Amino acid sequence: RRTFDLVGGYAIGPDEEFKSDHSDANRFGLCEDLKFFYKYLDETETSYTSGKLNRRLVMVPKILLTYRYVPGSMSSQTPRKVLLRLRVRAFERRVLSKWTTFTIWGVGRDGKDFYNMLRPEFKEKVKEFLDIDEKKIKNGYHNTSVKKTYNVRHFSEATPPIVICVALTRVETALKANINTLKLTEGVDYYHFT
């Protein structure tokens, strides 16, 4: 409870991040648990040495908490793009802000949505895209919002750092095999963002 209070608890109500969004997502406020989690991560990273939270995050090899999804709950009514925007902003703060350039693996829906949700200063850091689809590799990726065409190379030509935007549920075995051929380290050379 002390940690919950130190971080500031749940942010109930409209969010500054969505002030230009006039949808129900902003009017009523959603994702309080996710916002709290990201705020906790940010606070833990920035204030660990000051002793404010006196906590450190570590990865453990077992499931500690299972999140229940209940049809009809507020969580089930949260638009996918609202969740994506929150996740991308946290990823910008925690990962992309430390990189000078990066590559996006995936020119499908997830890769394009990730790119489109980036703020302009992070879009400028994108050097190219990766994919396995020969047609996408041949044509490149043209983003109409920034009027820019990116090269799309085969994943085997990847150079870190990479943000992988390919859903594991669709191609888990093949994707993991492809990543393994590159001998990359997760959390150093690449992050999987889906």
Tab-separated table of N, CA and C in Angstrom, residues 2-8 39-40 42-44 46-55:
chain	number	residue	atom	x	y	z
A	2	ARG	N	1.996	1.214	0.739
A	2	ARG	CA	2.886	2.374	0.798
A	2	ARG	C	3.396	2.731	-0.599
A	3	THR	N	3.788	1.711	-1.358
A	3	THR	CA	4.276	1.940	-2.720
A	3	THR	C	3.176	2.529	-3.582
A	4	PHE	N	1.977	1.992	-3.459
A	4	PHE	CA	0.820	2.488	-4.216
A	4	PHE	C	0.620	3.979	-3.938
A	5	ASP	N	0.676	4.350	-2.668
A	5	ASP	CA	0.492	5.757	-2.289
A	5	ASP	C	1.649	6.637	-2.755
A	6	LEU	N	2.883	6.144	-2.642
A	6	LEU	CA	4.045	6.920	-3.074
A	6	LEU	C	4.019	7.214	-4.578
A	7	VAL	N	3.542	6.248	-5.347
A	7	VAL	CA	3.467	6.442	-6.797
A	7	VAL	C	2.317	7.378	-7.148
A	8	GLY	N	1.322	7.474	-6.287
A	8	GLY	CA	0.213	8.383	-6.552
A	8	GLY	C	-1.108	7.694	-6.813
A	39	LYS	N	3.606	4.318	-14.485
A	39	LYS	CA	4.103	5.351	-13.566
A	39	LYS	C	5.013	4.705	-12.519
A	40	TYR	N	4.640	3.535	-12.049
A	40	TYR	CA	5.474	2.806	-11.091
A	40	TYR	C	6.829	2.481	-11.718
A	42	ASP	N	8.329	4.040	-14.180
A	42	ASP	CA	9.078	5.287	-14.344
A	42	ASP	C	9.633	5.772	-13.006
A	43	GLU	N	8.798	5.751	-11.977
A	43	GLU	CA	9.229	6.203	-10.650
A	43	GLU	C	10.324	5.310	-10.087
A	44	THR	N	10.195	4.005	-10.301
A	44	THR	CA	11.185	3.067	-9.789
A	44	THR	C	12.529	3.327	-10.438
A	46	THR	N	13.613	6.171	-11.941
A	46	THR	CA	14.193	7.492	-11.677
A	46	THR	C	14.490	7.740	-10.207
A	47	SER	N	13.817	7.050	-9.306
A	47	SER	CA	14.018	7.377	-7.892
A	47	SER	C	14.596	6.230	-7.071
A	48	TYR	N	15.054	5.180	-7.714
A	48	TYR	CA	15.593	4.052	-6.964
A	48	TYR	C	16.783	4.468	-6.109
A	49	THR	N	17.655	5.248	-6.680
A	49	THR	CA	18.848	5.651	-5.925
A	49	THR	C	18.531	6.648	-4.818
A	50	SER	N	17.441	7.402	-4.964
A	50	SER	CA	17.101	8.380	-3.925
A	50	SER	C	16.422	7.730	-2.730
A	51	GLY	N	15.987	6.467	-2.901
A	51	GLY	CA	15.346	5.776	-1.795
A	51	GLY	C	13.877	6.079	-1.647
A	52	LYS	N	13.304	6.890	-2.546
A	52	LYS	CA	11.888	7.240	-2.418
A	52	LYS	C	11.019	5.987	-2.403
A	53	LEU	N	11.229	5.114	-3.384
A	53	LEU	CA	10.453	3.881	-3.425
A	53	LEU	C	11.221	2.707	-2.831
A	54	ASN	N	12.548	2.805	-2.882
A	54	ASN	CA	13.390	1.738	-2.369
A	54	ASN	C	12.972	0.379	-2.934
A	55	ARG	N	12.709	0.332	-4.239
A	55	ARG	CA	12.300	-0.891	-4.906
A	55	ARG	C	13.158	-1.080	-6.157
